[in-house]
Every structure is written in C-alpha cells, then in structure tokens.
Amino acid sequence: MEIASKVNEGVKRIIKIEKFGQVDQALLDKVLEIMVETYERLGPPLTFSVSLRIFEKSIEGVSFFASHNASQGRPTISVYADKILGLPDDVIAGGIRRQAAHSILHGSPEFYRIKLPSELRRAMVEYGLPEAFTTKILYGVSMAAKEYAVTKFLISCDFIEDQVAYAKYLLEPTHEELVSWEIARASPFERIAYVVMTIRDMSCALPLAKDERFGGEIKAYMEKKIEHLPSNYKVKVRRIVNDLIPSFGSDLFRNIELLANAVVRELIDEELAFYKKTQQPI
C-alpha cells in the first residue's frame, strides 16, 4: 500500500490504498486530491478509515467508474481507470466525491444489510417473485435513497458544480441503455427493474433541480432520461421522483421502505396482477 506524498498528512492516515494492475500515478494523485478535499470539508468516513482500491481495468458487470461498499466492515471505494479515461475532470471529481460522501454517510455494514420491506416481501410471496429479482429491486431502491441523501449532503456543503456535471453525465441516455430498454420490453421483470434503475439515477440529480442556477437544466436532463419510455411509465416515474422522494426525511431505512412501497404499488402490482389473475406465465 502507498499514499502519494503530496496528500495532506492528516487525511493521509485514513486512506488505505490498493492498486490492481498498472495504475497511472497522475490518476491516483487526482483521485486522492478529490477524496482529501471532500474529507477535509465534510469530515472523516464513518469508521474513520477508508480503503481505496484502484483498478487498471474494470471487471465484468461494472457499470460505474467508481463505487462504494461497506458490507464487509470498512468502507471501500473502488475506482476503475479504464472507465475514467476520456471523461471531463468535473465529471470525475463529481463521481469520486460522491463515493467519499457515501463513506461518511453510509460507511458501515448496516447500510448494506437491509431487511426486505414488508410490501416487497408481500409481493414476493403473492407473485412468486424470484429471489434474484427481489434482491435487484431492493438494491435499486436502496441506492436511490442513498444517492438522494448523498447529493443533498454534498450541495449543502457547496459541492455543486461537479455534482451538476456528474448528474448530466449520468442522465444522458446511452446507446446501451436504449438497447437495454428494447430488450426489457419483452419481460415484466425486466421492465420493472429497468424503471427502478432509472429512478435510482434520477434520484441522484433530484436535489439539484431546486438550484437557482442549474435547476432548469437538470430538470430538462431528467426528462431526457425518460423520453424513450412509454407515457404510462413516464407518469409513474415522475410521480415517484417528483412527489415521493422529495418528502424523504433523515431516516434512510424509512426512506427505503417508502420507496419500496411505491415501487410495489406503481410498478410491481400494476405489471404483475394481470398475470396472476389470468394465470398466464410471466
């Protein structure tokens, strides 16, 4: 493990680095600079130390260039160098800063070992939902609540411009997303999962929609994120994103339950009740 000498000595002690493959030192220094700046302004990780794992190449299934996880104890931030290449500096800063904020707000196992909300459990039994599907929905709902909290936290501490840049990057529909939707249309399971992950991404941007300078632009990007969806899905997404999520309080687990209930009501019940009634296979 090594830490770049230029990093603030006080913060250096809380960041434990592991490198996998040939990682450019300039990139490592950039990541550290962003993390240090974040901790200096916002405070230390929840466990007062954080693992930074930086990879030359991303592994299969990785969607984001940086992620956070604390399920095994100490908060761990993973960064994938190949996914960062070519991205604007403010997008990189916004994404890395978010992971540092997660380590402050959600940097312990309790935030990653979330009980199945009652309505989601009820739906699982009523519709015979596969465990893998239910787990995927719970993950999307949990991440939506966490991402919303992280953005509110960052903008309350005046980290705004790079969060706007990251939100615009995240909300810009990619070719892969559009193809994924066309594939998902054939299955109610896949349609529900796709929409939940869309809500997750939009929740990241939602607190910025109130900003006097950037709110209009962010709202336009949020609409752009769902413009390829059928009108009934747009209505459901807007109802959840614009009406429910802004009502969230400070209790993350309560927020997850509220969002899970809405997903069951708006998406799972709506999609699957017909199949149960007609006894047609899903």
PDB file of C-alpha atoms in Angstrom:
ATOM      1  CA  MET A   1       0.000   0.000   0.000  1.00  0.00           C
ATOM      2  CA  GLU A   2       1.197   3.501  -0.712  1.00  0.00           C
ATOM      3  CA  ILE A   3      -0.012   7.070  -0.383  1.00  0.00           C
ATOM      4  CA  ALA A   4       1.172   9.952  -2.560  1.00  0.00           C
ATOM      5  CA  SER A   5       3.431  12.229  -0.530  1.00  0.00           C
ATOM      6  CA  LYS A   6       1.637  15.378  -1.657  1.00  0.00           C
ATOM      7  CA  VAL A   7      -1.576  14.371   0.112  1.00  0.00           C
ATOM      8  CA  ASN A   8      -2.413  16.213   3.324  1.00  0.00           C
ATOM      9  CA  GLU A   9      -0.694  14.308   6.148  1.00  0.00           C
ATOM     10  CA  GLY A  10      -3.688  14.493   8.481  1.00  0.00           C
ATOM     11  CA  VAL A  11      -6.080  12.907   5.996  1.00  0.00           C
ATOM     12  CA  LYS A  12      -3.453  10.552   4.571  1.00  0.00           C
ATOM     13  CA  ARG A  13      -3.736   8.240   7.541  1.00  0.00           C
ATOM     14  CA  ILE A  14      -7.386   7.397   6.910  1.00  0.00           C
ATOM     15  CA  ILE A  15      -6.953   6.329   3.258  1.00  0.00           C
ATOM     16  CA  LYS A  16      -5.537   2.852   2.654  1.00  0.00           C
ATOM     17  CA  ILE A  17      -4.668   2.234  -0.992  1.00  0.00           C
ATOM     18  CA  GLU A  18      -4.525  -0.952  -3.031  1.00  0.00           C
ATOM     19  CA  LYS A  19      -3.593  -0.912  -6.717  1.00  0.00           C
ATOM     20  CA  PHE A  20      -4.523  -3.644  -9.174  1.00  0.00           C
ATOM     21  CA  GLY A  21      -2.605  -3.628 -12.428  1.00  0.00           C
ATOM     22  CA  GLN A  22      -0.665  -0.715 -13.897  1.00  0.00           C
ATOM     23  CA  VAL A  23      -2.313   2.406 -12.493  1.00  0.00           C
ATOM     24  CA  ASP A  24      -1.130   5.804 -13.666  1.00  0.00           C
ATOM     25  CA  GLN A  25       0.285   7.810 -10.755  1.00  0.00           C
ATOM     26  CA  ALA A  26      -1.260  11.032 -12.056  1.00  0.00           C
ATOM     27  CA  LEU A  27      -4.716   9.440 -11.922  1.00  0.00           C
ATOM     28  CA  LEU A  28      -4.089   8.129  -8.414  1.00  0.00           C
ATOM     29  CA  ASP A  29      -2.988  11.596  -7.296  1.00  0.00           C
ATOM     30  CA  LYS A  30      -6.126  13.125  -8.821  1.00  0.00           C
ATOM     31  CA  VAL A  31      -8.397  10.651  -7.024  1.00  0.00           C
ATOM     32  CA  LEU A  32      -6.616  11.258  -3.733  1.00  0.00           C
ATOM     33  CA  GLU A  33      -6.821  15.011  -4.111  1.00  0.00           C
ATOM     34  CA  ILE A  34     -10.591  14.825  -4.594  1.00  0.00           C
ATOM     35  CA  MET A  35     -11.061  12.481  -1.638  1.00  0.00           C
ATOM     36  CA  VAL A  36      -8.878  14.572   0.655  1.00  0.00           C
ATOM     37  CA  GLU A  37     -10.683  17.771  -0.279  1.00  0.00           C
ATOM     38  CA  THR A  38     -14.006  16.073   0.449  1.00  0.00           C
ATOM     39  CA  TYR A  39     -12.979  14.693   3.839  1.00  0.00           C
ATOM     40  CA  GLU A  40     -11.383  17.976   4.860  1.00  0.00           C
ATOM     41  CA  ARG A  41     -14.675  19.803   4.281  1.00  0.00           C
ATOM     42  CA  LEU A  42     -17.236  17.139   5.193  1.00  0.00           C
ATOM     43  CA  GLY A  43     -15.468  15.110   7.875  1.00  0.00           C
ATOM     44  CA  PRO A  44     -13.957  11.613   8.044  1.00  0.00           C
ATOM     45  CA  PRO A  45     -15.511   8.324   6.914  1.00  0.00           C
ATOM     46  CA  LEU A  46     -17.966   6.736   9.311  1.00  0.00           C
ATOM     47  CA  THR A  47     -15.333   4.274  10.545  1.00  0.00           C
ATOM     48  CA  PHE A  48     -12.520   6.901  10.397  1.00  0.00           C
ATOM     49  CA  SER A  49     -10.682   4.953   7.714  1.00  0.00           C
ATOM     50  CA  VAL A  50     -11.422   4.004   4.120  1.00  0.00           C
ATOM     51  CA  SER A  51      -9.999   1.557   1.612  1.00  0.00           C
ATOM     52  CA  LEU A  52      -9.287   2.901  -1.858  1.00  0.00           C
ATOM     53  CA  ARG A  53      -8.994   0.145  -4.447  1.00  0.00           C
ATOM     54  CA  ILE A  54      -7.972   1.395  -7.861  1.00  0.00           C
ATOM     55  CA  PHE A  55      -8.045  -0.957 -10.830  1.00  0.00           C
ATOM     56  CA  GLU A  56      -6.340  -0.692 -14.186  1.00  0.00           C
ATOM     57  CA  LYS A  57      -9.296  -2.493 -15.806  1.00  0.00           C
ATOM     58  CA  SER A  58     -12.904  -2.867 -14.745  1.00  0.00           C
ATOM     59  CA  ILE A  59     -14.402  -6.256 -14.097  1.00  0.00           C
ATOM     60  CA  GLU A  60     -17.415  -7.686 -15.906  1.00  0.00           C
ATOM     61  CA  GLY A  61     -20.713  -6.193 -14.831  1.00  0.00           C
ATOM     62  CA  VAL A  62     -19.277  -2.916 -13.527  1.00  0.00           C
ATOM     63  CA  SER A  63     -21.399  -0.001 -14.709  1.00  0.00           C
ATOM     64  CA  PHE A  64     -19.834   2.990 -12.956  1.00  0.00           C
ATOM     65  CA  PHE A  65     -16.267   4.307 -12.929  1.00  0.00           C
ATOM     66  CA  ALA A  66     -16.350   4.489  -9.123  1.00  0.00           C
ATOM     67  CA  SER A  67     -18.385   2.774  -6.426  1.00  0.00           C
ATOM     68  CA  HIS A  68     -18.659   2.445  -2.650  1.00  0.00           C
ATOM     69  CA  ASN A  69     -19.379  -0.562  -0.467  1.00  0.00           C
ATOM     70  CA  ALA A  70     -19.141  -1.140   3.276  1.00  0.00           C
ATOM     71  CA  SER A  71     -20.810  -4.531   3.601  1.00  0.00           C
ATOM     72  CA  GLN A  72     -17.605  -6.188   4.833  1.00  0.00           C
ATOM     73  CA  GLY A  73     -16.802  -3.617   7.507  1.00  0.00           C
ATOM     74  CA  ARG A  74     -14.563  -0.744   6.496  1.00  0.00           C
ATOM     75  CA  PRO A  75     -15.920   1.466   3.705  1.00  0.00           C
ATOM     76  CA  THR A  76     -14.285   0.615   0.391  1.00  0.00           C
ATOM     77  CA  ILE A  77     -14.138   2.860  -2.658  1.00  0.00           C
ATOM     78  CA  SER A  78     -13.343   1.166  -5.960  1.00  0.00           C
ATOM     79  CA  VAL A  79     -12.159   3.166  -8.965  1.00  0.00           C
ATOM     80  CA  TYR A  80     -11.759   1.760 -12.498  1.00  0.00           C
ATOM     81  CA  ALA A  81      -9.127   3.569 -14.535  1.00  0.00           C
ATOM     82  CA  ASP A  82     -10.317   2.301 -17.921  1.00  0.00           C
ATOM     83  CA  LYS A  83     -13.794   3.754 -17.344  1.00  0.00           C
ATOM     84  CA  ILE A  84     -12.390   7.148 -16.343  1.00  0.00           C
ATOM     85  CA  LEU A  85     -10.329   7.651 -19.495  1.00  0.00           C
ATOM     86  CA  GLY A  86     -11.693  10.474 -21.604  1.00  0.00           C
ATOM     87  CA  LEU A  87     -14.148  11.787 -19.016  1.00  0.00           C
ATOM     88  CA  PRO A  88     -14.143  15.516 -18.161  1.00  0.00           C
ATOM     89  CA  ASP A  89     -12.389  16.464 -14.936  1.00  0.00           C
ATOM     90  CA  ASP A  90     -15.558  17.787 -13.315  1.00  0.00           C
ATOM     91  CA  VAL A  91     -17.419  14.530 -14.006  1.00  0.00           C
ATOM     92  CA  ILE A  92     -14.543  12.561 -12.473  1.00  0.00           C
ATOM     93  CA  ALA A  93     -14.472  14.865  -9.448  1.00  0.00           C
ATOM     94  CA  GLY A  94     -18.239  14.597  -9.018  1.00  0.00           C
ATOM     95  CA  GLY A  95     -18.204  10.798  -9.154  1.00  0.00           C
ATOM     96  CA  ILE A  96     -15.256  10.295  -6.815  1.00  0.00           C
ATOM     97  CA  ARG A  97     -16.590  12.873  -4.361  1.00  0.00           C
ATOM     98  CA  ARG A  98     -19.880  11.004  -4.192  1.00  0.00           C
ATOM     99  CA  GLN A  99     -18.111   7.831  -3.087  1.00  0.00           C
ATOM    100  CA  ALA A 100     -16.280   9.723  -0.347  1.00  0.00           C
ATOM    101  CA  ALA A 101     -19.622  11.133   0.792  1.00  0.00           C
ATOM    102  CA  HIS A 102     -21.076   7.612   0.840  1.00  0.00           C
ATOM    103  CA  SER A 103     -18.237   6.544   3.136  1.00  0.00           C
ATOM    104  CA  ILE A 104     -19.230   9.332   5.520  1.00  0.00           C
ATOM    105  CA  LEU A 105     -22.988   8.754   5.427  1.00  0.00           C
ATOM    106  CA  HIS A 106     -23.192   5.012   4.682  1.00  0.00           C
ATOM    107  CA  GLY A 107     -19.778   3.675   5.629  1.00  0.00           C
ATOM    108  CA  SER A 108     -20.801   0.748   7.823  1.00  0.00           C
ATOM    109  CA  PRO A 109     -22.341  -2.697   7.159  1.00  0.00           C
ATOM    110  CA  GLU A 110     -25.789  -1.795   8.497  1.00  0.00           C
ATOM    111  CA  PHE A 111     -26.385   0.340   5.410  1.00  0.00           C
ATOM    112  CA  TYR A 112     -25.741  -2.658   3.133  1.00  0.00           C
ATOM    113  CA  ARG A 113     -27.622  -5.334   5.039  1.00  0.00           C
ATOM    114  CA  ILE A 114     -31.124  -4.034   4.572  1.00  0.00           C
ATOM    115  CA  LYS A 115     -34.175  -6.041   5.540  1.00  0.00           C
ATOM    116  CA  LEU A 116     -36.753  -6.712   2.869  1.00  0.00           C
ATOM    117  CA  PRO A 117     -39.530  -4.106   3.245  1.00  0.00           C
ATOM    118  CA  SER A 118     -42.901  -5.595   4.140  1.00  0.00           C
ATOM    119  CA  GLU A 119     -44.642  -4.670   0.872  1.00  0.00           C
ATOM    120  CA  LEU A 120     -41.815  -6.075  -1.217  1.00  0.00           C
ATOM    121  CA  ARG A 121     -41.929  -9.254   0.848  1.00  0.00           C
ATOM    122  CA  ARG A 122     -45.684  -9.444   0.319  1.00  0.00           C
ATOM    123  CA  ALA A 123     -45.241  -9.022  -3.440  1.00  0.00           C
ATOM    124  CA  MET A 124     -42.539 -11.676  -3.484  1.00  0.00           C
ATOM    125  CA  VAL A 125     -44.952 -14.203  -1.962  1.00  0.00           C
ATOM    126  CA  GLU A 126     -48.066 -13.086  -3.847  1.00  0.00           C
ATOM    127  CA  TYR A 127     -46.486 -13.140  -7.296  1.00  0.00           C
ATOM    128  CA  GLY A 128     -43.860 -15.804  -6.705  1.00  0.00           C
ATOM    129  CA  LEU A 129     -41.074 -13.373  -7.469  1.00  0.00           C
ATOM    130  CA  PRO A 130     -37.618 -14.920  -7.934  1.00  0.00           C
ATOM    131  CA  GLU A 131     -35.241 -14.065  -5.103  1.00  0.00           C
ATOM    132  CA  ALA A 132     -32.700 -12.642  -7.558  1.00  0.00           C
ATOM    133  CA  PHE A 133     -35.306 -10.239  -8.929  1.00  0.00           C
ATOM    134  CA  THR A 134     -36.443  -9.127  -5.472  1.00  0.00           C
ATOM    135  CA  THR A 135     -32.832  -8.567  -4.432  1.00  0.00           C
ATOM    136  CA  LYS A 136     -32.227  -6.485  -7.551  1.00  0.00           C
ATOM    137  CA  ILE A 137     -35.248  -4.295  -6.803  1.00  0.00           C
ATOM    138  CA  LEU A 138     -34.183  -3.829  -3.179  1.00  0.00           C
ATOM    139  CA  TYR A 139     -30.700  -2.857  -4.374  1.00  0.00           C
ATOM    140  CA  GLY A 140     -32.092  -0.277  -6.796  1.00  0.00           C
ATOM    141  CA  VAL A 141     -34.458   1.181  -4.211  1.00  0.00           C
ATOM    142  CA  SER A 142     -31.732   1.331  -1.553  1.00  0.00           C
ATOM    143  CA  MET A 143     -29.297   3.009  -3.914  1.00  0.00           C
ATOM    144  CA  ALA A 144     -31.909   5.558  -4.951  1.00  0.00           C
ATOM    145  CA  ALA A 145     -32.441   6.583  -1.329  1.00  0.00           C
ATOM    146  CA  LYS A 146     -28.692   6.704  -0.654  1.00  0.00           C
ATOM    147  CA  GLU A 147     -27.894   8.659  -3.807  1.00  0.00           C
ATOM    148  CA  TYR A 148     -30.540  11.241  -2.985  1.00  0.00           C
ATOM    149  CA  ALA A 149     -29.074  11.648   0.518  1.00  0.00           C
ATOM    150  CA  VAL A 150     -25.526  11.969  -0.835  1.00  0.00           C
ATOM    151  CA  THR A 151     -26.441  14.715  -3.287  1.00  0.00           C
ATOM    152  CA  LYS A 152     -28.292  16.680  -0.592  1.00  0.00           C
ATOM    153  CA  PHE A 153     -25.263  16.319   1.683  1.00  0.00           C
ATOM    154  CA  LEU A 154     -22.795  17.485  -0.953  1.00  0.00           C
ATOM    155  CA  ILE A 155     -24.740  20.501  -2.129  1.00  0.00           C
ATOM    156  CA  SER A 156     -25.368  21.562   1.472  1.00  0.00           C
ATOM    157  CA  CYS A 157     -21.578  21.857   1.739  1.00  0.00           C
ATOM    158  CA  ASP A 158     -21.304  23.804  -1.553  1.00  0.00           C
ATOM    159  CA  PHE A 159     -20.102  20.970  -3.762  1.00  0.00           C
ATOM    160  CA  ILE A 160     -22.438  21.894  -6.589  1.00  0.00           C
ATOM    161  CA  GLU A 161     -20.737  22.389  -9.960  1.00  0.00           C
ATOM    162  CA  ASP A 162     -19.111  18.963 -10.129  1.00  0.00           C
ATOM    163  CA  GLN A 163     -22.355  17.351  -8.942  1.00  0.00           C
ATOM    164  CA  VAL A 164     -24.205  19.075 -11.764  1.00  0.00           C
ATOM    165  CA  ALA A 165     -21.591  17.781 -14.228  1.00  0.00           C
ATOM    166  CA  TYR A 166     -21.886  14.247 -12.844  1.00  0.00           C
ATOM    167  CA  ALA A 167     -25.698  14.341 -12.862  1.00  0.00           C
ATOM    168  CA  LYS A 168     -25.774  15.436 -16.504  1.00  0.00           C
ATOM    169  CA  TYR A 169     -23.307  12.661 -17.368  1.00  0.00           C
ATOM    170  CA  LEU A 170     -25.455  10.093 -15.550  1.00  0.00           C
ATOM    171  CA  LEU A 171     -28.751  11.281 -17.017  1.00  0.00           C
ATOM    172  CA  GLU A 172     -27.601  11.360 -20.636  1.00  0.00           C
ATOM    173  CA  PRO A 173     -29.178   8.227 -22.179  1.00  0.00           C
ATOM    174  CA  THR A 174     -26.559   5.989 -23.760  1.00  0.00           C
ATOM    175  CA  HIS A 175     -26.997   3.751 -26.773  1.00  0.00           C
ATOM    176  CA  GLU A 176     -26.599   0.748 -24.463  1.00  0.00           C
ATOM    177  CA  GLU A 177     -29.454   1.972 -22.263  1.00  0.00           C
ATOM    178  CA  LEU A 178     -31.781   2.423 -25.213  1.00  0.00           C
ATOM    179  CA  VAL A 179     -30.955  -1.064 -26.472  1.00  0.00           C
ATOM    180  CA  SER A 180     -31.470  -2.458 -22.957  1.00  0.00           C
ATOM    181  CA  TRP A 181     -34.938  -0.953 -22.835  1.00  0.00           C
ATOM    182  CA  GLU A 182     -35.898  -2.510 -26.152  1.00  0.00           C
ATOM    183  CA  ILE A 183     -34.818  -5.878 -24.786  1.00  0.00           C
ATOM    184  CA  ALA A 184     -36.521  -5.277 -21.424  1.00  0.00           C
ATOM    185  CA  ARG A 185     -39.888  -4.520 -23.033  1.00  0.00           C
ATOM    186  CA  ALA A 186     -40.476  -8.236 -23.601  1.00  0.00           C
ATOM    187  CA  SER A 187     -40.471  -9.113 -19.883  1.00  0.00           C
ATOM    188  CA  PRO A 188     -42.381  -7.534 -16.974  1.00  0.00           C
ATOM    189  CA  PHE A 189     -39.483  -8.425 -14.680  1.00  0.00           C
ATOM    190  CA  GLU A 190     -37.024  -6.601 -16.888  1.00  0.00           C
ATOM    191  CA  ARG A 191     -39.332  -3.627 -17.417  1.00  0.00           C
ATOM    192  CA  ILE A 192     -39.744  -3.149 -13.670  1.00  0.00           C
ATOM    193  CA  ALA A 193     -36.011  -3.499 -12.993  1.00  0.00           C
ATOM    194  CA  TYR A 194     -35.133  -1.054 -15.766  1.00  0.00           C
ATOM    195  CA  VAL A 195     -37.520   1.597 -14.454  1.00  0.00           C
ATOM    196  CA  VAL A 196     -36.265   1.160 -10.879  1.00  0.00           C
ATOM    197  CA  MET A 197     -32.675   1.734 -12.015  1.00  0.00           C
ATOM    198  CA  THR A 198     -33.832   4.801 -13.934  1.00  0.00           C
ATOM    199  CA  ILE A 199     -35.387   6.131 -10.717  1.00  0.00           C
ATOM    200  CA  ARG A 200     -32.083   5.435  -8.970  1.00  0.00           C
ATOM    201  CA  ASP A 201     -30.186   7.579 -11.474  1.00  0.00           C
ATOM    202  CA  MET A 202     -32.740  10.381 -11.361  1.00  0.00           C
ATOM    203  CA  SER A 203     -32.690  10.476  -7.553  1.00  0.00           C
ATOM    204  CA  CYS A 204     -29.019  11.413  -7.762  1.00  0.00           C
ATOM    205  CA  ALA A 205     -29.914  14.582  -9.668  1.00  0.00           C
ATOM    206  CA  LEU A 206     -33.160  15.485  -7.928  1.00  0.00           C
ATOM    207  CA  PRO A 207     -31.796  17.798  -5.183  1.00  0.00           C
ATOM    208  CA  LEU A 208     -30.034  19.840  -7.885  1.00  0.00           C
ATOM    209  CA  ALA A 209     -33.369  20.562  -9.578  1.00  0.00           C
ATOM    210  CA  LYS A 210     -34.007  23.218  -6.911  1.00  0.00           C
ATOM    211  CA  ASP A 211     -30.764  25.081  -7.598  1.00  0.00           C
ATOM    212  CA  GLU A 212     -31.358  28.626  -8.896  1.00  0.00           C
ATOM    213  CA  ARG A 213     -28.558  28.414 -11.451  1.00  0.00           C
ATOM    214  CA  PHE A 214     -28.801  24.840 -12.638  1.00  0.00           C
ATOM    215  CA  GLY A 215     -32.316  23.661 -11.735  1.00  0.00           C
ATOM    216  CA  GLY A 216     -33.870  24.231 -15.154  1.00  0.00           C
ATOM    217  CA  GLU A 217     -31.081  22.397 -16.928  1.00  0.00           C
ATOM    218  CA  ILE A 218     -31.227  19.479 -14.506  1.00  0.00           C
ATOM    219  CA  LYS A 219     -34.998  19.160 -14.932  1.00  0.00           C
ATOM    220  CA  ALA A 220     -34.520  19.059 -18.699  1.00  0.00           C
ATOM    221  CA  TYR A 221     -31.930  16.278 -18.342  1.00  0.00           C
ATOM    222  CA  MET A 222     -34.266  14.334 -16.044  1.00  0.00           C
ATOM    223  CA  GLU A 223     -36.951  14.468 -18.702  1.00  0.00           C
ATOM    224  CA  LYS A 224     -34.398  13.435 -21.311  1.00  0.00           C
ATOM    225  CA  LYS A 225     -33.604  10.357 -19.217  1.00  0.00           C
ATOM    226  CA  ILE A 226     -37.152   9.046 -19.629  1.00  0.00           C
ATOM    227  CA  GLU A 227     -38.142  10.395 -23.029  1.00  0.00           C
ATOM    228  CA  HIS A 228     -37.803   6.949 -24.651  1.00  0.00           C
ATOM    229  CA  LEU A 229     -40.209   5.327 -22.168  1.00  0.00           C
ATOM    230  CA  PRO A 230     -43.910   4.879 -22.911  1.00  0.00           C
ATOM    231  CA  SER A 231     -46.152   7.587 -21.447  1.00  0.00           C
ATOM    232  CA  ASN A 232     -47.546   5.404 -18.660  1.00  0.00           C
ATOM    233  CA  TYR A 233     -44.048   4.736 -17.348  1.00  0.00           C
ATOM    234  CA  LYS A 234     -43.168   8.414 -17.541  1.00  0.00           C
ATOM    235  CA  VAL A 235     -46.166   9.217 -15.365  1.00  0.00           C
ATOM    236  CA  LYS A 236     -45.153   6.614 -12.785  1.00  0.00           C
ATOM    237  CA  VAL A 237     -41.525   7.736 -12.704  1.00  0.00           C
ATOM    238  CA  ARG A 238     -42.473  11.411 -12.347  1.00  0.00           C
ATOM    239  CA  ARG A 239     -44.895  10.584  -9.547  1.00  0.00           C
ATOM    240  CA  ILE A 240     -42.225   8.730  -7.589  1.00  0.00           C
ATOM    241  CA  VAL A 241     -39.353  11.116  -8.334  1.00  0.00           C
ATOM    242  CA  ASN A 242     -41.167  14.446  -8.081  1.00  0.00           C
ATOM    243  CA  ASP A 243     -43.768  13.690  -5.406  1.00  0.00           C
ATOM    244  CA  LEU A 244     -42.410  10.956  -3.128  1.00  0.00           C
ATOM    245  CA  ILE A 245     -38.632  11.264  -2.979  1.00  0.00           C
ATOM    246  CA  PRO A 246     -38.561  14.991  -2.052  1.00  0.00           C
ATOM    247  CA  SER A 247     -40.619  14.071   1.048  1.00  0.00           C
ATOM    248  CA  PHE A 248     -37.830  11.856   2.411  1.00  0.00           C
ATOM    249  CA  GLY A 249     -36.670  12.596   5.943  1.00  0.00           C
ATOM    250  CA  SER A 250     -33.389  11.848   7.687  1.00  0.00           C
ATOM    251  CA  ASP A 251     -34.140   8.144   8.367  1.00  0.00           C
ATOM    252  CA  LEU A 252     -32.601   6.269   5.428  1.00  0.00           C
ATOM    253  CA  PHE A 253     -34.289   2.983   6.260  1.00  0.00           C
ATOM    254  CA  ARG A 254     -37.701   4.634   6.436  1.00  0.00           C
ATOM    255  CA  ASN A 255     -36.996   6.258   3.068  1.00  0.00           C
ATOM    256  CA  ILE A 256     -36.107   2.887   1.564  1.00  0.00           C
ATOM    257  CA  GLU A 257     -39.358   1.431   2.889  1.00  0.00           C
ATOM    258  CA  LEU A 258     -41.405   4.313   1.460  1.00  0.00           C
ATOM    259  CA  LEU A 259     -39.759   3.978  -1.934  1.00  0.00           C
ATOM    260  CA  ALA A 260     -40.113   0.186  -1.953  1.00  0.00           C
ATOM    261  CA  ASN A 261     -43.824   0.563  -1.176  1.00  0.00           C
ATOM    262  CA  ALA A 262     -44.206   2.982  -4.087  1.00  0.00           C
ATOM    263  CA  VAL A 263     -42.360   0.669  -6.463  1.00  0.00           C
ATOM    264  CA  VAL A 264     -44.613  -2.220  -5.455  1.00  0.00           C
ATOM    265  CA  ARG A 265     -47.742  -0.089  -5.838  1.00  0.00           C
ATOM    266  CA  GLU A 266     -46.831   1.719  -9.047  1.00  0.00           C
ATOM    267  CA  LEU A 267     -44.859  -0.959 -10.865  1.00  0.00           C
ATOM    268  CA  ILE A 268     -44.960  -4.478  -9.454  1.00  0.00           C
ATOM    269  CA  ASP A 269     -48.681  -4.647  -8.657  1.00  0.00           C
ATOM    270  CA  GLU A 270     -49.580  -2.861 -11.880  1.00  0.00           C
ATOM    271  CA  GLU A 271     -47.421  -5.138 -14.022  1.00  0.00           C
ATOM    272  CA  LEU A 272     -47.992  -8.484 -12.364  1.00  0.00           C
ATOM    273  CA  ALA A 273     -51.565  -8.502 -11.052  1.00  0.00           C
ATOM    274  CA  PHE A 274     -52.869  -9.168 -14.574  1.00  0.00           C
ATOM    275  CA  TYR A 275     -50.697 -12.248 -14.930  1.00  0.00           C
ATOM    276  CA  LYS A 276     -51.777 -13.593 -11.572  1.00  0.00           C
ATOM    277  CA  LYS A 277     -55.460 -13.054 -12.399  1.00  0.00           C
ATOM    278  CA  THR A 278     -55.261 -14.736 -15.779  1.00  0.00           C
ATOM    279  CA  GLN A 279     -52.792 -17.363 -14.544  1.00  0.00           C
ATOM    280  CA  GLN A 280     -50.598 -16.683 -17.512  1.00  0.00           C
ATOM    281  CA  PRO A 281     -46.881 -17.401 -17.065  1.00  0.00           C
ATOM    282  CA  ILE A 282     -44.676 -14.350 -16.589  1.00  0.00           C
TER     283      ILE A 282
END
